[in-house]
Amino acid sequence: MTSMILAPPGRSPGDGAELAARLIPEEEMRPWSVDDVRALPSFASKMRECERICGVPYSETPHEIQDALVLRRLGQMINTVLLNPLWRERLAASGVTGAPTTYEEWERVPLSDKTVQRDMFMGARPGMVVPLGHGGFEVVASGGTSDGMPLEIVYSLRELRDTYRIAGAFMGAYQLRDHLPGGDPRWLFTNLADYQMWSSGTMVGGVLQQVPGVNYIGAGPVTAPVLQHMFSYPGPKAMMGISAGIAILGDLGAGLSREARESFRVAMYGSGVLPHRKRAELRAVYPNVAILSYFAATQAETIGLQLRDDSPWLAAVPGLHLVEIVDEHGRAVAEGEEGELVVTRLHAHEAPLLRLKLGDRMIRRPALDGPGLKTGRFEFAGRTGDVLHINDSQYSAALAYAAVREDLRTATGVDLDEAAHDVQFVNHREGKTITLLAAVDDADGLAHAVSAVLGPSGVQRVFAGALPRSLSLFNDREATQAAVERTGYRFHLAFVPRSSPEIERTAVGKVPLVRDRG
């Protein structure tokens, strides 16, 4: 993916523009036919040439050079998609008829969503610049865990291989190297159990196989005996999986030898968030493990990687995607502000998809700019759909949980992060009730402890006091505890057993933070 996060308004590519024009010369900027597009040199080759000229890895080139080269590539992409009638009509409706010369002009390109992706790249796949009949493509499907509907995207195989190499090299150099030391063999496993057409079954595996110096194993579903066998291999180990697949490793590793448990050095989880309770369980079993986020999606095999165990900030992979954090108008937010995650795959001559909203909210963080790695950074703030709708107001469920947890801990001493394996809000809109379900080991005991302190109306007061601190990004109206009470909503906290069917899970075991019941 491209590493950079869209610069805020006013930032200029500066002196990098001259180098960018050298790397992507004018004759390559405007392909005139499908055959011209197929003949275009890869963007990966431009990155390698940039490295040669600058004398440092692309990820360590100055921001102004990265910004300028990416802007040049975006201009080339606009000229390329204008060969396609559907894209030409879509861009013209927003007043885009040529390559942008600034990032502000790029922001005029309309945002795409999953509906646009379906319309462009499923069925007759009319959004492709180079038709599927030319061959050399791979179709990758989404797991459909957000809305349950099929979703596909098309990649050029040559460009997909480029992105695997770029992302794998980045992981090896900046994320895994310090955690997998010594002269013993180094192991990188994945327990992703998806069918191979699914994005995480192909794309993430494609990246992991390209991490230099590791031995890769696509393990699939892992049981305790399988884990024991894998961890019997000498040498440090890392594993990547969805958050639920990583969370169960604490249970599966109970019978491992001390040496095997100490050899587990990195647990990488996808799917947003790994609960605090699960982290504590993992560290209790595996004393040397670093727990890091690997953030990916079906249109972006490596959106952001957590580089440090002590910071939740994610780093973009330079040159892979353009990562934007935007407001409701599609404009870049300032550092420290929250916005919608938007991604444009830079390695996509033949089947480009511009400015795709991935359904996640991010907080823009300061770019990493010093010796070594230079890239944009951001922090996961929740799914776009993780919103509590209370009459006409919208509250961030992630912030609501954090506020309720804090107030509950202060009032009762019960810390939901420590006690709960999973949490989920259930919003019965018609009945005007919201229940926070917490899956715990001792449901009856915790329910009694909380009730003894708060009394019959205490939970209502906790919620009403916490919710005003969790207004969502695009809702700027005032809220007070009294205003929440006037909505007529009733709030409940329910402790349920760890395996309770009351908590809804997706087909692959994910626990959505919010479920609406009408």
Short mmCIF file of C-alpha atoms in Angstrom, two decimals:
data_model
loop_
_atom_site.label_atom_id
_atom_site.label_comp_id
_atom_site.label_asym_id
_atom_site.label_seq_id
_atom_site.Cartn_x
_atom_site.Cartn_y
_atom_site.Cartn_z
CA MET A 1 0.00 0.00 0.00
CA THR A 2 1.16 3.31 -0.31
CA SER A 3 2.70 4.49 2.65
CA MET A 4 1.78 8.03 2.82
CA ILE A 5 -1.20 9.57 4.46
CA LEU A 6 -2.62 12.46 2.52
CA ALA A 7 -0.88 15.68 3.45
CA PRO A 8 -3.02 18.38 5.01
CA PRO A 9 -4.10 21.31 2.84
CA GLY A 10 -1.23 23.63 2.00
CA ARG A 11 1.53 21.03 1.97
CA SER A 12 3.55 21.21 -1.23
CA PRO A 13 5.55 18.44 -2.87
CA GLY A 14 8.32 21.03 -3.21
CA ASP A 15 11.58 19.97 -4.84
CA GLY A 16 10.38 16.41 -5.15
CA ALA A 17 8.24 17.38 -8.15
CA GLU A 18 11.24 17.49 -10.47
CA LEU A 19 12.35 14.02 -9.44
CA ALA A 20 8.78 12.70 -9.77
CA ALA A 21 8.60 14.04 -13.33
CA ARG A 22 11.87 12.24 -14.10
CA LEU A 23 10.58 8.99 -12.67
CA ILE A 24 7.21 9.14 -14.46
CA PRO A 25 7.96 11.09 -17.65
CA GLU A 26 5.33 12.91 -19.63
CA GLU A 27 5.03 10.18 -22.26
CA GLU A 28 3.87 7.76 -19.55
CA MET A 29 1.46 10.15 -17.90
CA ARG A 30 -1.35 9.86 -20.45
CA PRO A 31 -1.90 6.40 -21.95
CA TRP A 32 -4.09 6.63 -25.04
CA SER A 33 -5.33 3.06 -25.27
CA VAL A 34 -5.77 -0.18 -23.35
CA ASP A 35 -2.59 -1.49 -24.97
CA ASP A 36 -0.72 1.59 -23.70
CA VAL A 37 -1.94 0.86 -20.18
CA ARG A 38 -0.78 -2.74 -20.36
CA ALA A 39 2.66 -1.53 -21.48
CA LEU A 40 3.11 1.01 -18.68
CA PRO A 41 6.12 0.36 -16.42
CA SER A 42 5.02 -0.70 -12.93
CA PHE A 43 4.90 1.76 -10.09
CA ALA A 44 7.16 -0.63 -8.19
CA SER A 45 9.84 -0.03 -10.80
CA LYS A 46 9.52 3.71 -10.17
CA MET A 47 10.01 3.14 -6.45
CA ARG A 48 13.15 1.09 -7.12
CA GLU A 49 14.54 3.82 -9.38
CA CYS A 50 13.76 6.40 -6.69
CA GLU A 51 15.75 4.29 -4.22
CA ARG A 52 18.69 4.15 -6.61
CA ILE A 53 18.72 7.92 -7.14
CA CYS A 54 18.23 8.80 -3.46
CA GLY A 55 20.56 6.11 -2.13
CA VAL A 56 18.17 4.97 0.60
CA PRO A 57 15.21 2.56 0.78
CA TYR A 58 12.01 4.11 -0.54
CA SER A 59 10.50 4.00 2.96
CA GLU A 60 13.31 6.27 4.13
CA THR A 61 13.17 8.87 1.36
CA PRO A 62 12.10 12.38 2.46
CA HIS A 63 8.37 13.01 2.73
CA GLU A 64 8.46 15.66 0.03
CA ILE A 65 9.83 13.13 -2.46
CA GLN A 66 7.27 10.49 -1.50
CA ASP A 67 4.47 13.05 -1.67
CA ALA A 68 5.54 14.29 -5.08
CA LEU A 69 5.93 10.84 -6.59
CA VAL A 70 2.56 9.69 -5.25
CA LEU A 71 0.87 12.82 -6.59
CA ARG A 72 2.45 12.17 -9.97
CA ARG A 73 1.19 8.57 -9.84
CA LEU A 74 -2.32 9.77 -8.91
CA GLY A 75 -2.31 12.01 -11.97
CA GLN A 76 -1.32 9.05 -14.11
CA MET A 77 -4.18 7.04 -12.56
CA ILE A 78 -6.71 9.75 -13.36
CA ASN A 79 -5.57 9.86 -16.97
CA THR A 80 -5.78 6.07 -17.09
CA VAL A 81 -9.32 5.75 -15.71
CA LEU A 82 -10.50 8.43 -18.15
CA LEU A 83 -10.13 5.74 -20.83
CA ASN A 84 -13.08 3.98 -19.19
CA PRO A 85 -16.53 5.45 -20.00
CA LEU A 86 -18.02 4.67 -16.58
CA TRP A 87 -15.12 6.29 -14.74
CA ARG A 88 -15.12 9.22 -17.18
CA GLU A 89 -18.79 9.90 -16.44
CA ARG A 90 -18.29 9.49 -12.69
CA LEU A 91 -15.36 11.93 -12.58
CA ALA A 92 -16.97 14.46 -14.92
CA ALA A 93 -19.96 14.68 -12.57
CA SER A 94 -17.52 16.00 -9.94
CA GLY A 95 -15.76 18.33 -12.34
CA VAL A 96 -12.66 16.14 -12.70
CA THR A 97 -11.49 16.04 -16.31
CA GLY A 98 -7.72 15.71 -15.93
CA ALA A 99 -4.81 14.94 -13.64
CA PRO A 100 -4.63 16.83 -10.33
CA THR A 101 -1.67 19.13 -9.78
CA THR A 102 -2.19 19.40 -6.01
CA TYR A 103 -3.63 17.19 -3.31
CA GLU A 104 -6.45 19.67 -2.89
CA GLU A 105 -7.42 18.98 -6.52
CA TRP A 106 -7.17 15.25 -5.89
CA GLU A 107 -9.75 15.64 -3.13
CA ARG A 108 -12.33 16.60 -5.77
CA VAL A 109 -12.32 12.96 -6.92
CA PRO A 110 -15.55 11.44 -5.54
CA LEU A 111 -15.29 8.91 -2.74
CA SER A 112 -16.14 5.31 -3.57
CA ASP A 113 -17.90 2.85 -1.27
CA LYS A 114 -18.73 -0.85 -1.38
CA THR A 115 -21.70 -0.21 -3.67
CA VAL A 116 -19.41 1.49 -6.18
CA GLN A 117 -16.96 -1.40 -5.83
CA ARG A 118 -19.73 -3.91 -6.57
CA ASP A 119 -21.00 -1.94 -9.55
CA MET A 120 -17.52 -1.50 -11.00
CA PHE A 121 -15.93 -4.87 -10.35
CA MET A 122 -18.68 -7.50 -10.18
CA GLY A 123 -20.97 -8.86 -12.88
CA ALA A 124 -19.73 -7.46 -16.18
CA ARG A 125 -16.97 -5.62 -14.24
CA PRO A 126 -17.42 -2.40 -16.23
CA GLY A 127 -14.97 -0.42 -14.09
CA MET A 128 -11.88 -2.18 -15.36
CA VAL A 129 -9.65 -0.16 -17.66
CA VAL A 130 -8.14 -3.30 -19.18
CA PRO A 131 -10.96 -5.82 -19.79
CA LEU A 132 -10.85 -9.15 -18.01
CA GLY A 133 -10.57 -10.97 -21.31
CA HIS A 134 -6.94 -9.93 -21.63
CA GLY A 135 -6.09 -12.30 -18.77
CA GLY A 136 -3.47 -11.97 -16.07
CA PHE A 137 -5.90 -11.04 -13.30
CA GLU A 138 -6.95 -12.42 -9.93
CA VAL A 139 -10.43 -12.05 -8.48
CA VAL A 140 -10.48 -11.72 -4.69
CA ALA A 141 -13.62 -11.84 -2.56
CA SER A 142 -14.48 -10.19 0.74
CA GLY A 143 -15.67 -12.25 3.65
CA GLY A 144 -18.82 -10.14 3.71
CA THR A 145 -18.80 -9.77 7.48
CA SER A 146 -20.00 -6.17 7.40
CA ASP A 147 -23.22 -6.51 5.41
CA GLY A 148 -23.28 -10.17 4.43
CA MET A 149 -23.37 -9.36 0.71
CA PRO A 150 -20.85 -10.64 -1.84
CA LEU A 151 -18.04 -8.27 -2.67
CA GLU A 152 -15.23 -8.80 -5.15
CA ILE A 153 -12.30 -6.84 -6.52
CA VAL A 154 -9.94 -7.55 -9.40
CA TYR A 155 -6.15 -7.27 -9.35
CA SER A 156 -3.48 -7.50 -11.98
CA LEU A 157 -1.32 -10.46 -10.94
CA ARG A 158 1.90 -8.65 -11.81
CA GLU A 159 0.97 -5.68 -9.65
CA LEU A 160 -0.29 -7.90 -6.84
CA ARG A 161 3.09 -9.63 -6.68
CA ASP A 162 4.78 -6.21 -6.48
CA THR A 163 2.67 -5.18 -3.50
CA TYR A 164 3.37 -8.46 -1.70
CA ARG A 165 7.10 -7.86 -2.02
CA ILE A 166 6.86 -4.24 -0.90
CA ALA A 167 4.69 -4.98 2.13
CA GLY A 168 6.68 -8.08 3.10
CA ALA A 169 9.97 -6.23 2.94
CA PHE A 170 8.51 -3.44 5.08
CA MET A 171 7.30 -5.88 7.74
CA GLY A 172 10.68 -7.56 7.88
CA ALA A 173 12.62 -4.31 8.15
CA TYR A 174 10.43 -2.25 10.47
CA GLN A 175 8.03 -4.51 12.36
CA LEU A 176 9.48 -8.01 12.89
CA ARG A 177 13.25 -7.74 12.73
CA ASP A 178 13.86 -6.79 16.36
CA HIS A 179 11.42 -9.41 17.64
CA LEU A 180 12.87 -12.40 15.80
CA PRO A 181 16.55 -12.36 16.78
CA GLY A 182 19.32 -14.93 16.82
CA GLY A 183 20.69 -17.49 14.44
CA ASP A 184 17.92 -20.07 14.80
CA PRO A 185 15.28 -20.42 12.07
CA ARG A 186 12.60 -17.74 12.30
CA TRP A 187 8.95 -18.71 11.80
CA LEU A 188 5.93 -16.77 10.59
CA PHE A 189 2.61 -18.60 10.83
CA THR A 190 -0.93 -17.64 9.97
CA ASN A 191 -4.01 -19.38 11.32
CA LEU A 192 -6.36 -17.64 8.88
CA ALA A 193 -8.90 -20.29 7.96
CA ASP A 194 -10.59 -18.56 5.04
CA TYR A 195 -11.31 -20.17 1.73
CA GLN A 196 -8.63 -19.18 -0.73
CA MET A 197 -10.75 -16.84 -2.82
CA TRP A 198 -11.23 -14.73 0.27
CA SER A 199 -8.92 -11.74 0.59
CA SER A 200 -7.30 -12.73 3.88
CA GLY A 201 -6.73 -16.26 2.62
CA THR A 202 -4.74 -15.03 -0.36
CA MET A 203 -3.57 -11.46 0.09
CA VAL A 204 -2.29 -11.55 3.66
CA GLY A 205 -0.66 -14.90 3.01
CA GLY A 206 0.91 -13.41 -0.11
CA VAL A 207 2.46 -10.64 2.00
CA LEU A 208 3.65 -12.91 4.80
CA GLN A 209 5.41 -15.21 2.34
CA GLN A 210 7.50 -12.25 1.20
CA VAL A 211 8.92 -11.29 4.59
CA PRO A 212 12.68 -11.82 4.16
CA GLY A 213 14.47 -14.37 6.30
CA VAL A 214 11.44 -16.17 7.76
CA ASN A 215 9.97 -19.58 7.17
CA TYR A 216 6.29 -19.18 6.33
CA ILE A 217 3.55 -21.65 7.26
CA GLY A 218 -0.10 -21.18 6.32
CA ALA A 219 -1.44 -23.31 9.14
CA GLY A 220 -5.16 -22.72 8.79
CA PRO A 221 -7.36 -23.71 11.76
CA VAL A 222 -5.15 -24.39 14.77
CA THR A 223 -5.99 -26.85 17.55
CA ALA A 224 -3.93 -27.41 20.69
CA PRO A 225 -2.06 -30.42 19.23
CA VAL A 226 -1.35 -28.50 16.01
CA LEU A 227 -0.05 -25.52 17.98
CA GLN A 228 2.13 -27.82 20.08
CA HIS A 229 3.60 -29.31 16.92
CA MET A 230 4.25 -25.90 15.34
CA PHE A 231 5.80 -24.50 18.48
CA SER A 232 8.11 -27.50 18.80
CA TYR A 233 10.19 -26.04 15.96
CA PRO A 234 13.33 -24.36 17.32
CA GLY A 235 13.56 -20.60 16.86
CA PRO A 236 11.49 -17.43 17.48
CA LYS A 237 7.94 -17.37 16.16
CA ALA A 238 5.32 -14.89 15.00
CA MET A 239 1.70 -15.58 14.12
CA MET A 240 -0.94 -13.55 12.32
CA GLY A 241 -4.71 -14.13 12.39
CA ILE A 242 -8.03 -12.43 12.92
CA SER A 243 -8.45 -11.13 16.46
CA ALA A 244 -10.54 -14.13 17.54
CA GLY A 245 -7.93 -16.52 16.12
CA ILE A 246 -5.17 -14.81 18.08
CA ALA A 247 -7.25 -14.52 21.26
CA ILE A 248 -7.68 -18.30 21.58
CA LEU A 249 -3.92 -18.90 21.58
CA GLY A 250 -3.88 -18.28 25.33
CA ASP A 251 -6.15 -21.28 25.86
CA LEU A 252 -4.46 -23.43 23.21
CA GLY A 253 -0.99 -22.83 24.65
CA ALA A 254 -1.72 -23.96 28.20
CA GLY A 255 0.05 -27.31 27.67
CA LEU A 256 3.13 -26.00 25.90
CA SER A 257 6.58 -26.31 27.41
CA ARG A 258 8.19 -23.21 28.91
CA GLU A 259 10.71 -23.08 26.05
CA ALA A 260 7.94 -23.24 23.45
CA ARG A 261 5.91 -20.52 25.17
CA GLU A 262 8.96 -18.26 25.44
CA SER A 263 9.69 -18.67 21.72
CA PHE A 264 6.43 -16.91 20.74
CA ARG A 265 7.55 -13.35 20.05
CA VAL A 266 4.88 -11.60 17.95
CA ALA A 267 1.09 -12.02 17.82
CA MET A 268 -0.39 -10.02 14.94
CA TYR A 269 -4.15 -9.59 14.88
CA GLY A 270 -6.48 -8.26 12.22
CA SER A 271 -10.09 -7.13 12.50
CA GLY A 272 -9.67 -3.94 14.45
CA VAL A 273 -9.30 -4.51 18.20
CA LEU A 274 -8.04 -7.24 20.52
CA PRO A 275 -9.74 -6.79 23.94
CA HIS A 276 -7.57 -5.93 26.92
CA ARG A 277 -8.59 -9.15 28.68
CA LYS A 278 -7.32 -11.23 25.75
CA ARG A 279 -4.01 -9.38 25.73
CA ALA A 280 -3.51 -10.10 29.41
CA GLU A 281 -4.29 -13.78 28.87
CA LEU A 282 -1.81 -14.02 26.01
CA ARG A 283 0.97 -12.37 28.01
CA ALA A 284 0.30 -14.66 30.96
CA VAL A 285 1.00 -17.68 28.76
CA TYR A 286 3.62 -16.22 26.41
CA PRO A 287 5.91 -13.94 28.46
CA ASN A 288 7.92 -12.59 25.50
CA VAL A 289 5.07 -11.87 23.09
CA ALA A 290 4.54 -8.46 21.50
CA ILE A 291 0.92 -7.94 20.43
CA LEU A 292 0.67 -5.88 17.24
CA SER A 293 -2.13 -4.86 14.90
CA TYR A 294 -2.00 -5.88 11.24
CA PHE A 295 -4.66 -3.74 9.59
CA ALA A 296 -5.89 -4.90 6.20
CA ALA A 297 -8.97 -5.01 3.98
CA THR A 298 -10.07 -6.62 0.76
CA GLN A 299 -8.88 -3.70 -1.36
CA ALA A 300 -5.71 -3.15 0.65
CA GLU A 301 -3.66 -6.09 1.84
CA THR A 302 -1.62 -4.02 4.29
CA ILE A 303 -3.19 -0.71 5.22
CA GLY A 304 -1.34 -0.09 8.45
CA LEU A 305 1.05 -1.95 10.74
CA GLN A 306 1.57 -1.37 14.45
CA LEU A 307 5.33 -1.09 14.89
CA ARG A 308 5.54 -0.82 18.69
CA ASP A 309 3.81 -2.83 21.37
CA ASP A 310 3.50 0.24 23.60
CA SER A 311 1.73 2.46 21.05
CA PRO A 312 -1.51 1.72 19.16
CA TRP A 313 -0.50 3.95 16.26
CA LEU A 314 -0.38 2.28 12.85
CA ALA A 315 2.20 3.05 10.17
CA ALA A 316 1.35 3.06 6.49
CA VAL A 317 3.65 1.18 4.11
CA PRO A 318 5.31 3.82 1.91
CA GLY A 319 4.46 3.47 -1.74
CA LEU A 320 1.71 0.90 -1.32
CA HIS A 321 -1.48 2.93 -1.02
CA LEU A 322 -2.50 6.51 -0.62
CA VAL A 323 -4.10 6.50 2.83
CA GLU A 324 -6.45 9.39 3.53
CA ILE A 325 -8.26 10.30 6.75
CA VAL A 326 -11.08 12.60 5.64
CA ASP A 327 -14.04 14.56 6.95
CA GLU A 328 -17.61 14.32 5.72
CA HIS A 329 -16.66 16.41 2.67
CA GLY A 330 -13.77 14.14 1.65
CA ARG A 331 -11.12 16.60 2.83
CA ALA A 332 -8.08 15.68 4.91
CA VAL A 333 -8.54 16.13 8.65
CA ALA A 334 -5.87 17.74 10.79
CA GLU A 335 -3.51 15.82 13.07
CA GLY A 336 -5.33 14.58 16.14
CA GLU A 337 -8.72 14.65 14.42
CA GLU A 338 -10.87 11.65 13.62
CA GLY A 339 -12.17 10.88 10.15
CA GLU A 340 -13.12 8.25 7.61
CA LEU A 341 -10.41 5.92 6.28
CA VAL A 342 -10.06 6.16 2.50
CA VAL A 343 -7.57 4.13 0.47
CA THR A 344 -6.35 4.28 -3.12
CA ARG A 345 -4.21 1.41 -4.31
CA LEU A 346 -1.21 2.87 -6.17
CA HIS A 347 -0.28 -0.36 -7.94
CA ALA A 348 -3.34 -0.59 -10.17
CA HIS A 349 -2.76 0.32 -13.80
CA GLU A 350 -5.34 -2.10 -15.16
CA ALA A 351 -8.12 -2.16 -12.56
CA PRO A 352 -7.94 1.02 -10.46
CA LEU A 353 -10.44 1.91 -7.74
CA LEU A 354 -10.13 5.51 -6.57
CA ARG A 355 -10.70 6.76 -3.02
CA LEU A 356 -12.43 3.73 -1.49
CA LYS A 357 -14.06 4.15 1.92
CA LEU A 358 -13.23 1.02 3.88
CA GLY A 359 -15.81 1.47 6.62
CA ASP A 360 -13.33 2.39 9.38
CA ARG A 361 -12.74 5.52 11.43
CA MET A 362 -9.20 6.64 12.14
CA ILE A 363 -7.46 9.38 14.08
CA ARG A 364 -4.71 11.06 12.12
CA ARG A 365 -1.41 11.03 14.00
CA PRO A 366 1.87 12.88 13.34
CA ALA A 367 3.93 11.44 10.51
CA LEU A 368 7.09 9.56 11.39
CA ASP A 369 9.89 11.84 10.25
CA GLY A 370 13.43 11.40 11.47
CA PRO A 371 16.37 9.12 10.78
CA GLY A 372 15.23 5.96 9.05
CA LEU A 373 11.56 5.30 8.35
CA LYS A 374 9.42 8.18 7.11
CA THR A 375 5.73 7.49 6.79
CA GLY A 376 2.24 8.53 7.80
CA ARG A 377 0.58 7.23 10.96
CA PHE A 378 -2.96 6.85 12.22
CA GLU A 379 -4.91 5.15 14.99
CA PHE A 380 -7.96 2.91 14.72
CA ALA A 381 -11.05 4.52 16.24
CA GLY A 382 -13.72 1.96 15.32
CA ARG A 383 -15.90 0.85 12.45
CA THR A 384 -17.96 3.51 10.74
CA GLY A 385 -21.03 1.49 11.66
CA ASP A 386 -20.05 1.40 15.35
CA VAL A 387 -22.55 4.11 16.15
CA LEU A 388 -25.26 4.21 18.79
CA HIS A 389 -28.32 5.89 17.26
CA ILE A 390 -30.36 7.50 20.03
CA ASN A 391 -33.29 9.30 18.42
CA ASP A 392 -31.68 11.84 16.08
CA SER A 393 -28.24 11.84 17.73
CA GLN A 394 -25.33 9.54 16.91
CA TYR A 395 -22.79 8.50 19.53
CA SER A 396 -19.49 6.73 18.95
CA ALA A 397 -19.89 3.26 20.44
CA ALA A 398 -16.15 2.95 21.05
CA LEU A 399 -16.07 6.22 22.98
CA ALA A 400 -19.30 5.31 24.77
CA TYR A 401 -17.80 2.03 25.92
CA ALA A 402 -14.62 3.77 27.11
CA ALA A 403 -16.65 6.35 29.05
CA VAL A 404 -19.01 3.76 30.60
CA ARG A 405 -16.08 1.54 31.52
CA GLU A 406 -14.29 4.45 33.23
CA ASP A 407 -17.32 5.57 35.20
CA LEU A 408 -18.27 2.01 36.15
CA ARG A 409 -14.76 1.30 37.40
CA THR A 410 -14.76 4.50 39.46
CA ALA A 411 -18.14 3.74 41.01
CA THR A 412 -17.87 -0.02 41.59
CA GLY A 413 -14.24 -1.10 41.10
CA VAL A 414 -15.33 -3.44 38.27
CA ASP A 415 -13.12 -2.95 35.20
CA LEU A 416 -14.81 -4.28 32.07
CA ASP A 417 -11.48 -4.40 30.25
CA GLU A 418 -10.14 -6.77 32.88
CA ALA A 419 -13.30 -8.81 33.35
CA ALA A 420 -14.86 -9.13 29.89
CA HIS A 421 -13.83 -11.46 27.10
CA ASP A 422 -16.18 -9.66 24.69
CA VAL A 423 -18.55 -6.69 24.86
CA GLN A 424 -21.42 -5.73 22.59
CA PHE A 425 -24.05 -2.98 22.58
CA VAL A 426 -27.56 -4.07 21.57
CA ASN A 427 -29.74 -1.15 20.56
CA HIS A 428 -33.49 -1.87 20.46
CA ARG A 429 -34.47 1.32 18.70
CA GLU A 430 -38.22 0.72 18.70
CA GLY A 431 -38.26 -0.14 22.39
CA LYS A 432 -35.72 2.60 23.18
CA THR A 433 -33.35 0.43 25.17
CA ILE A 434 -29.61 -0.09 24.89
CA THR A 435 -27.98 -3.03 26.64
CA LEU A 436 -24.24 -3.43 27.04
CA LEU A 437 -23.52 -7.16 27.12
CA ALA A 438 -20.29 -8.28 28.76
CA ALA A 439 -19.17 -11.91 28.45
CA VAL A 440 -17.39 -12.80 31.69
CA ASP A 441 -16.32 -15.82 33.72
CA ASP A 442 -18.54 -15.07 36.74
CA ALA A 443 -21.70 -13.45 35.38
CA ASP A 444 -23.80 -13.81 38.53
CA GLY A 445 -21.06 -12.61 40.86
CA LEU A 446 -20.29 -9.48 38.86
CA ALA A 447 -23.97 -8.66 38.38
CA HIS A 448 -24.49 -8.87 42.15
CA ALA A 449 -21.37 -6.75 42.86
CA VAL A 450 -22.45 -3.96 40.50
CA SER A 451 -26.08 -4.01 41.65
CA ALA A 452 -25.05 -3.85 45.32
CA VAL A 453 -23.15 -0.61 44.71
CA LEU A 454 -25.26 1.14 42.08
CA GLY A 455 -28.77 0.08 43.04
CA PRO A 456 -31.69 -0.22 40.62
CA SER A 457 -31.14 3.08 38.76
CA GLY A 458 -27.37 3.33 38.98
CA VAL A 459 -26.60 1.87 35.55
CA GLN A 460 -28.98 4.40 33.96
CA ARG A 461 -27.06 7.23 35.66
CA VAL A 462 -23.70 5.82 34.54
CA PHE A 463 -24.79 5.66 30.90
CA ALA A 464 -26.47 9.06 30.90
CA GLY A 465 -23.35 10.61 32.38
CA ALA A 466 -20.98 8.85 30.01
CA LEU A 467 -22.75 9.25 26.68
CA PRO A 468 -22.26 13.04 26.34
CA ARG A 469 -18.52 12.32 26.17
CA SER A 470 -18.98 10.10 23.11
CA LEU A 471 -20.59 12.19 20.42
CA SER A 472 -19.58 10.82 17.04
CA LEU A 473 -17.43 12.62 14.51
CA PHE A 474 -20.07 14.35 12.39
CA ASN A 475 -22.51 15.31 15.11
CA ASP A 476 -21.68 18.61 16.73
CA ARG A 477 -24.85 19.21 18.69
CA GLU A 478 -24.67 19.77 22.41
CA ALA A 479 -25.44 16.87 24.74
CA THR A 480 -25.80 16.76 28.51
CA GLN A 481 -26.83 14.10 30.99
CA ALA A 482 -30.27 15.69 31.18
CA ALA A 483 -30.57 15.65 27.40
CA VAL A 484 -29.75 11.94 27.32
CA GLU A 485 -32.38 11.26 29.98
CA ARG A 486 -34.97 13.19 27.94
CA THR A 487 -34.53 10.84 24.99
CA GLY A 488 -36.62 8.26 26.82
CA TYR A 489 -33.95 5.60 26.38
CA ARG A 490 -33.33 3.06 29.13
CA PHE A 491 -29.82 1.66 29.56
CA HIS A 492 -28.83 -1.74 30.91
CA LEU A 493 -25.64 -3.62 31.71
CA ALA A 494 -25.89 -7.41 31.43
CA PHE A 495 -23.17 -9.85 32.43
CA VAL A 496 -23.45 -13.10 30.47
CA PRO A 497 -21.36 -16.29 30.44
CA ARG A 498 -18.32 -16.37 28.22
CA SER A 499 -19.96 -18.53 25.54
CA SER A 500 -23.39 -16.91 25.72
CA PRO A 501 -25.40 -16.94 22.47
CA GLU A 502 -26.78 -13.53 23.48
CA ILE A 503 -23.61 -12.00 22.04
CA GLU A 504 -23.89 -12.11 18.29
CA ARG A 505 -20.87 -13.28 16.34
CA THR A 506 -20.20 -13.28 12.62
CA ALA A 507 -19.61 -16.47 10.66
CA VAL A 508 -15.87 -16.16 11.31
CA GLY A 509 -16.19 -15.48 15.02
CA LYS A 510 -15.92 -11.67 15.08
CA VAL A 511 -17.95 -9.80 17.70
CA PRO A 512 -19.42 -6.57 16.25
CA LEU A 513 -19.42 -3.79 18.81
CA VAL A 514 -22.95 -2.69 17.94
CA ARG A 515 -26.03 -4.60 16.91
CA ASP A 516 -29.23 -2.74 16.04
CA ARG A 517 -32.53 -4.45 16.60
CA GLY A 518 -34.81 -2.08 14.78
#
